[in-house]
PDB file of C-alpha atoms in Angstrom:
ATOM      1  CA  MET D 129    -255.336-173.560  -7.515  1.00 41.00           C
ATOM      2  CA  ARG D 130    -255.369-170.819  -4.899  1.00 49.00           C
ATOM      3  CA  SER D 131    -258.374-169.277  -3.218  1.00 57.00           C
ATOM      4  CA  ASN D 132    -259.156-165.608  -3.769  1.00 69.00           C
ATOM      5  CA  ASP D 133    -258.040-164.792  -0.219  1.00 84.00           C
ATOM      6  CA  GLU D 134    -254.549-166.282  -0.598  1.00 88.00           C
ATOM      7  CA  VAL D 135    -251.752-163.808  -1.277  1.00 88.00           C
ATOM      8  CA  PRO D 136    -248.704-165.415  -2.935  1.00 87.00           C
ATOM      9  CA  ILE D 137    -245.541-163.659  -1.771  1.00 88.00           C
ATOM     10  CA  THR D 138    -241.819-164.372  -1.454  1.00 86.00           C
ATOM     11  CA  ALA D 139    -240.099-164.446   1.935  1.00 88.00           C
ATOM     12  CA  GLU D 140    -238.327-161.206   0.993  1.00 87.00           C
ATOM     13  CA  GLY D 141    -241.624-159.563   0.066  1.00 88.00           C
ATOM     14  CA  LEU D 142    -243.310-160.726   3.276  1.00 93.00           C
ATOM     15  CA  ALA D 143    -240.459-159.303   5.352  1.00 94.00           C
ATOM     16  CA  GLY D 144    -240.910-155.963   3.563  1.00 92.00           C
ATOM     17  CA  VAL D 145    -244.667-156.002   4.204  1.00 95.00           C
ATOM     18  CA  ARG D 146    -244.071-156.712   7.891  1.00 97.00           C
ATOM     19  CA  ARG D 147    -241.518-153.862   8.122  1.00 97.00           C
ATOM     20  CA  GLU D 148    -243.929-151.432   6.476  1.00 97.00           C
ATOM     21  CA  LEU D 149    -246.793-152.564   8.723  1.00 98.00           C
ATOM     22  CA  GLN D 150    -244.659-152.058  11.818  1.00 98.00           C
ATOM     23  CA  GLU D 151    -243.583-148.582  10.646  1.00 98.00           C
ATOM     24  CA  LEU D 152    -247.168-147.549   9.938  1.00 98.00           C
ATOM     25  CA  THR D 153    -248.630-148.870  13.198  1.00 98.00           C
ATOM     26  CA  GLU D 154    -245.822-147.888  15.562  1.00 98.00           C
ATOM     27  CA  VAL D 155    -244.607-144.611  14.041  1.00 98.00           C
ATOM     28  CA  ARG D 156    -247.006-143.094  11.494  1.00 98.00           C
ATOM     29  CA  ARG D 157    -250.294-143.888  13.275  1.00 98.00           C
ATOM     30  CA  PRO D 158    -249.256-142.149  16.543  1.00 98.00           C
ATOM     31  CA  GLN D 159    -247.937-139.177  14.542  1.00 97.00           C
ATOM     32  CA  ILE D 160    -251.273-138.748  12.777  1.00 97.00           C
ATOM     33  CA  VAL D 161    -253.225-139.118  16.027  1.00 96.00           C
ATOM     34  CA  ALA D 162    -251.054-136.328  17.477  1.00 96.00           C
ATOM     35  CA  LYS D 163    -251.712-134.168  14.377  1.00 93.00           C
ATOM     36  CA  ILE D 164    -255.470-134.652  14.757  1.00 93.00           C
ATOM     37  CA  LYS D 165    -255.327-133.795  18.456  1.00 93.00           C
ATOM     38  CA  SER D 166    -253.280-130.676  17.751  1.00 91.00           C
ATOM     39  CA  ALA D 167    -255.619-129.586  14.936  1.00 88.00           C
ATOM     40  CA  ARG D 168    -258.691-130.085  17.152  1.00 88.00           C
ATOM     41  CA  GLU D 169    -257.217-127.635  19.633  1.00 86.00           C
ATOM     42  CA  LEU D 170    -257.274-124.938  16.938  1.00 80.00           C
ATOM     43  CA  GLY D 171    -261.040-124.638  17.328  1.00 78.00           C
ATOM     44  CA  ASP D 172    -263.911-124.797  14.840  1.00 77.00           C
ATOM     45  CA  LEU D 173    -263.567-128.130  12.999  1.00 77.00           C
ATOM     46  CA  SER D 174    -265.899-127.185  10.125  1.00 79.00           C
ATOM     47  CA  GLU D 175    -263.305-124.837   8.606  1.00 80.00           C
ATOM     48  CA  ASN D 176    -260.154-126.360  10.081  1.00 84.00           C
ATOM     49  CA  PHE D 177    -257.923-127.349   7.154  1.00 87.00           C
ATOM     50  CA  GLU D 178    -255.279-128.977   9.363  1.00 89.00           C
ATOM     51  CA  TYR D 179    -257.889-131.188  11.018  1.00 91.00           C
ATOM     52  CA  HIS D 180    -259.451-132.314   7.734  1.00 91.00           C
ATOM     53  CA  ALA D 181    -256.045-132.941   6.146  1.00 93.00           C
ATOM     54  CA  ALA D 182    -254.961-135.041   9.130  1.00 93.00           C
ATOM     55  CA  ARG D 183    -258.228-137.029   9.082  1.00 94.00           C
ATOM     56  CA  ASN D 184    -257.787-137.648   5.355  1.00 96.00           C
ATOM     57  CA  GLU D 185    -254.211-138.805   5.956  1.00 97.00           C
ATOM     58  CA  GLN D 186    -255.469-141.082   8.743  1.00 97.00           C
ATOM     59  CA  SER D 187    -258.034-142.622   6.400  1.00 98.00           C
ATOM     60  CA  PHE D 188    -255.383-143.455   3.787  1.00 98.00           C
ATOM     61  CA  LEU D 189    -253.065-144.816   6.472  1.00 98.00           C
ATOM     62  CA  GLU D 190    -255.722-147.077   8.001  1.00 98.00           C
ATOM     63  CA  THR D 191    -256.650-148.414   4.556  1.00 98.00           C
ATOM     64  CA  ARG D 192    -253.000-149.281   3.889  1.00 97.00           C
ATOM     65  CA  ILE D 193    -252.645-150.900   7.325  1.00 98.00           C
ATOM     66  CA  GLN D 194    -255.704-153.068   6.629  1.00 98.00           C
ATOM     67  CA  GLU D 195    -254.282-154.122   3.262  1.00 95.00           C
ATOM     68  CA  LEU D 196    -250.925-155.046   4.813  1.00 96.00           C
ATOM     69  CA  GLN D 197    -252.650-156.972   7.613  1.00 97.00           C
ATOM     70  CA  ARG D 198    -254.658-158.883   4.987  1.00 96.00           C
ATOM     71  CA  ILE D 199    -251.438-159.806   3.188  1.00 94.00           C
ATOM     72  CA  VAL D 200    -249.787-161.020   6.406  1.00 96.00           C
ATOM     73  CA  GLN D 201    -252.862-163.006   7.469  1.00 96.00           C
ATOM     74  CA  ASN D 202    -253.502-164.621   4.075  1.00 94.00           C
ATOM     75  CA  HIS D 203    -249.998-165.025   2.674  1.00 93.00           C
ATOM     76  CA  VAL D 204    -248.869-168.171   0.932  1.00 89.00           C
ATOM     77  CA  LEU D 205    -245.098-168.232   0.851  1.00 88.00           C
ATOM     78  CA  ILE D 206    -243.570-168.664  -2.591  1.00 82.00           C
ATOM     79  CA  GLU D 207    -240.612-170.935  -2.003  1.00 76.00           C
ATOM     80  CA  SER D 208    -237.373-170.399  -3.866  1.00 69.00           C
ATOM     81  CA  GLN D 209    -237.473-172.779  -6.780  1.00 65.00           C
ATOM     82  CA  ILE D 210    -234.790-175.247  -7.788  1.00 65.00           C
ATOM     83  CA  PRO D 211    -233.331-173.873 -11.030  1.00 69.00           C
ATOM     84  CA  THR D 212    -234.831-175.737 -13.990  1.00 78.00           C
ATOM     85  CA  GLY D 213    -233.732-173.434 -16.770  1.00 87.00           C
ATOM     86  CA  GLU D 214    -237.314-172.187 -17.042  1.00 91.00           C
ATOM     87  CA  VAL D 215    -238.796-168.937 -15.764  1.00 94.00           C
ATOM     88  CA  GLN D 216    -240.570-169.595 -12.452  1.00 91.00           C
ATOM     89  CA  ILE D 217    -242.009-167.478  -9.679  1.00 89.00           C
ATOM     90  CA  SER D 218    -238.994-165.955  -7.866  1.00 88.00           C
ATOM     91  CA  SER D 219    -236.800-166.157 -11.002  1.00 92.00           C
ATOM     92  CA  THR D 220    -234.958-163.064 -12.166  1.00 94.00           C
ATOM     93  CA  VAL D 221    -235.332-162.760 -15.932  1.00 96.00           C
ATOM     94  CA  SER D 222    -233.290-160.579 -18.262  1.00 96.00           C
ATOM     95  CA  PHE D 223    -234.787-159.880 -21.680  1.00 96.00           C
ATOM     96  CA  VAL D 224    -234.654-157.446 -24.575  1.00 96.00           C
ATOM     97  CA  GLU D 225    -237.580-155.986 -26.458  1.00 92.00           C
ATOM     98  CA  GLU D 226    -236.719-155.801 -30.152  1.00 83.00           C
ATOM     99  CA  ASP D 227    -233.825-153.292 -30.363  1.00 80.00           C
ATOM    100  CA  GLY D 228    -234.299-151.942 -26.837  1.00 88.00           C
ATOM    101  CA  PRO D 229    -231.964-152.151 -23.862  1.00 94.00           C
ATOM    102  CA  GLU D 230    -231.746-155.268 -21.710  1.00 95.00           C
ATOM    103  CA  GLU D 231    -234.197-155.235 -18.798  1.00 95.00           C
ATOM    104  CA  SER D 232    -234.269-157.483 -15.718  1.00 96.00           C
ATOM    105  CA  TYR D 233    -237.223-158.269 -13.466  1.00 96.00           C
ATOM    106  CA  LYS D 234    -237.883-160.670 -10.636  1.00 94.00           C
ATOM    107  CA  ILE D 235    -241.159-162.600 -10.999  1.00 94.00           C
ATOM    108  CA  VAL D 236    -243.115-162.212  -7.734  1.00 92.00           C
ATOM    109  CA  GLY D 237    -246.634-162.368  -6.321  1.00 89.00           C
ATOM    110  CA  PRO D 238    -249.033-159.475  -6.942  1.00 89.00           C
ATOM    111  CA  ALA D 239    -248.691-158.093  -3.401  1.00 89.00           C
ATOM    112  CA  GLU D 240    -245.020-157.267  -3.854  1.00 90.00           C
ATOM    113  CA  ALA D 241    -245.006-156.242  -7.516  1.00 92.00           C
ATOM    114  CA  ASP D 242    -243.242-152.939  -8.161  1.00 93.00           C
ATOM    115  CA  PRO D 243    -241.990-152.636 -11.746  1.00 94.00           C
ATOM    116  CA  ALA D 244    -239.982-149.498 -10.935  1.00 95.00           C
ATOM    117  CA  ALA D 245    -238.055-151.593  -8.383  1.00 95.00           C
ATOM    118  CA  GLY D 246    -237.581-154.492 -10.816  1.00 95.00           C
ATOM    119  CA  ARG D 247    -240.382-156.782  -9.550  1.00 95.00           C
ATOM    120  CA  VAL D 248    -243.321-157.846 -11.737  1.00 96.00           C
ATOM    121  CA  SER D 249    -246.280-160.021 -10.795  1.00 94.00           C
ATOM    122  CA  PHE D 250    -246.686-163.466 -12.300  1.00 93.00           C
ATOM    123  CA  GLU D 251    -250.258-162.292 -13.000  1.00 92.00           C
ATOM    124  CA  SER D 252    -249.104-159.332 -15.138  1.00 95.00           C
ATOM    125  CA  ALA D 253    -248.984-159.556 -18.922  1.00 95.00           C
ATOM    126  CA  ILE D 254    -245.186-159.877 -18.985  1.00 95.00           C
ATOM    127  CA  GLY D 255    -245.165-162.262 -16.007  1.00 95.00           C
ATOM    128  CA  ARG D 256    -247.715-164.614 -17.590  1.00 94.00           C
ATOM    129  CA  ALA D 257    -245.863-164.554 -20.913  1.00 96.00           C
ATOM    130  CA  LEU D 258    -242.469-165.351 -19.355  1.00 96.00           C
ATOM    131  CA  LEU D 259    -243.485-168.185 -16.997  1.00 94.00           C
ATOM    132  CA  GLY D 260    -242.252-171.569 -18.208  1.00 93.00           C
ATOM    133  CA  ARG D 261    -240.056-170.118 -20.964  1.00 96.00           C
ATOM    134  CA  ARG D 262    -236.279-170.590 -21.374  1.00 95.00           C
ATOM    135  CA  ALA D 263    -233.271-168.399 -22.188  1.00 95.00           C
ATOM    136  CA  GLY D 264    -233.194-167.693 -25.917  1.00 94.00           C
ATOM    137  CA  ASP D 265    -236.975-167.986 -26.312  1.00 95.00           C
ATOM    138  CA  GLU D 266    -238.820-165.231 -28.127  1.00 95.00           C
ATOM    139  CA  VAL D 267    -242.017-164.467 -26.262  1.00 95.00           C
ATOM    140  CA  GLN D 268    -245.115-162.641 -27.470  1.00 95.00           C
ATOM    141  CA  VAL D 269    -246.537-160.424 -24.692  1.00 94.00           C
ATOM    142  CA  GLU D 270    -250.219-159.504 -25.019  1.00 93.00           C
ATOM    143  CA  THR D 271    -250.966-156.144 -23.388  1.00 90.00           C
ATOM    144  CA  PRO D 272    -254.213-155.365 -21.537  1.00 89.00           C
ATOM    145  CA  THR D 273    -255.086-152.826 -24.247  1.00 92.00           C
ATOM    146  CA  GLY D 274    -255.065-155.509 -26.945  1.00 92.00           C
ATOM    147  CA  GLY D 275    -251.633-154.767 -28.374  1.00 91.00           C
ATOM    148  CA  SER D 276    -248.595-156.996 -28.224  1.00 93.00           C
ATOM    149  CA  TYR D 277    -244.823-156.917 -28.347  1.00 93.00           C
ATOM    150  CA  THR D 278    -242.038-159.485 -28.531  1.00 94.00           C
ATOM    151  CA  VAL D 279    -239.184-159.984 -26.081  1.00 95.00           C
ATOM    152  CA  ARG D 280    -236.199-162.348 -26.236  1.00 96.00           C
ATOM    153  CA  ILE D 281    -235.126-163.923 -22.958  1.00 96.00           C
ATOM    154  CA  VAL D 282    -231.401-163.358 -22.403  1.00 96.00           C
ATOM    155  CA  SER D 283    -230.921-165.103 -19.046  1.00 94.00           C
ATOM    156  CA  ILE D 284    -232.741-166.604 -16.067  1.00 94.00           C
ATOM    157  CA  SER D 285    -231.427-166.795 -12.516  1.00 89.00           C
TER     158      SER D 285
END
C-alpha cells in the first residue's frame, strides 16, 4: 500500500515532469518576472491590466511548479513489468467498446495521465477495470456517474 504522499510514475513520465519543471523555472518564470517589472513601469498598479494579468499568470505558474516539485520529491518509480499476459501498470492496452473503433491506452500513474495523449491512470474507472485482465476478456467499466459500459480487450503489450 502506498502513502498519500507517494506519486506513482513511470520513468518516461518522470522525465517529462522534470523537463516541464526545468522549462517553467528556467524560461517561463524569468519571462513572467520581466513582464511584471515592465508592467510596473507603466504606473498606477490599481488599474494596470498588464500588471494584474502578469501577476495572475505568475500565480498559476508557481502553483504548477509546486505541483511538479511535489511529484519529483515524492515519486515512486513504476518499473516496467515482465509481460504476464495480464494488464499491468505500464501496459499498453488496445480494446473496443461495443461496436466502436479500437482504442489504445498506456496504463500509468495519476501524475502522468493524459487521455488525449493515450495515457490513463490506473486509478481511473477504465484503468481499475482493465488491471489484471487478459486479451479477449470482456470488462465492465463503472463510470463515476453511476453508469457502465463494456469493452473487449484486443491486445496487451
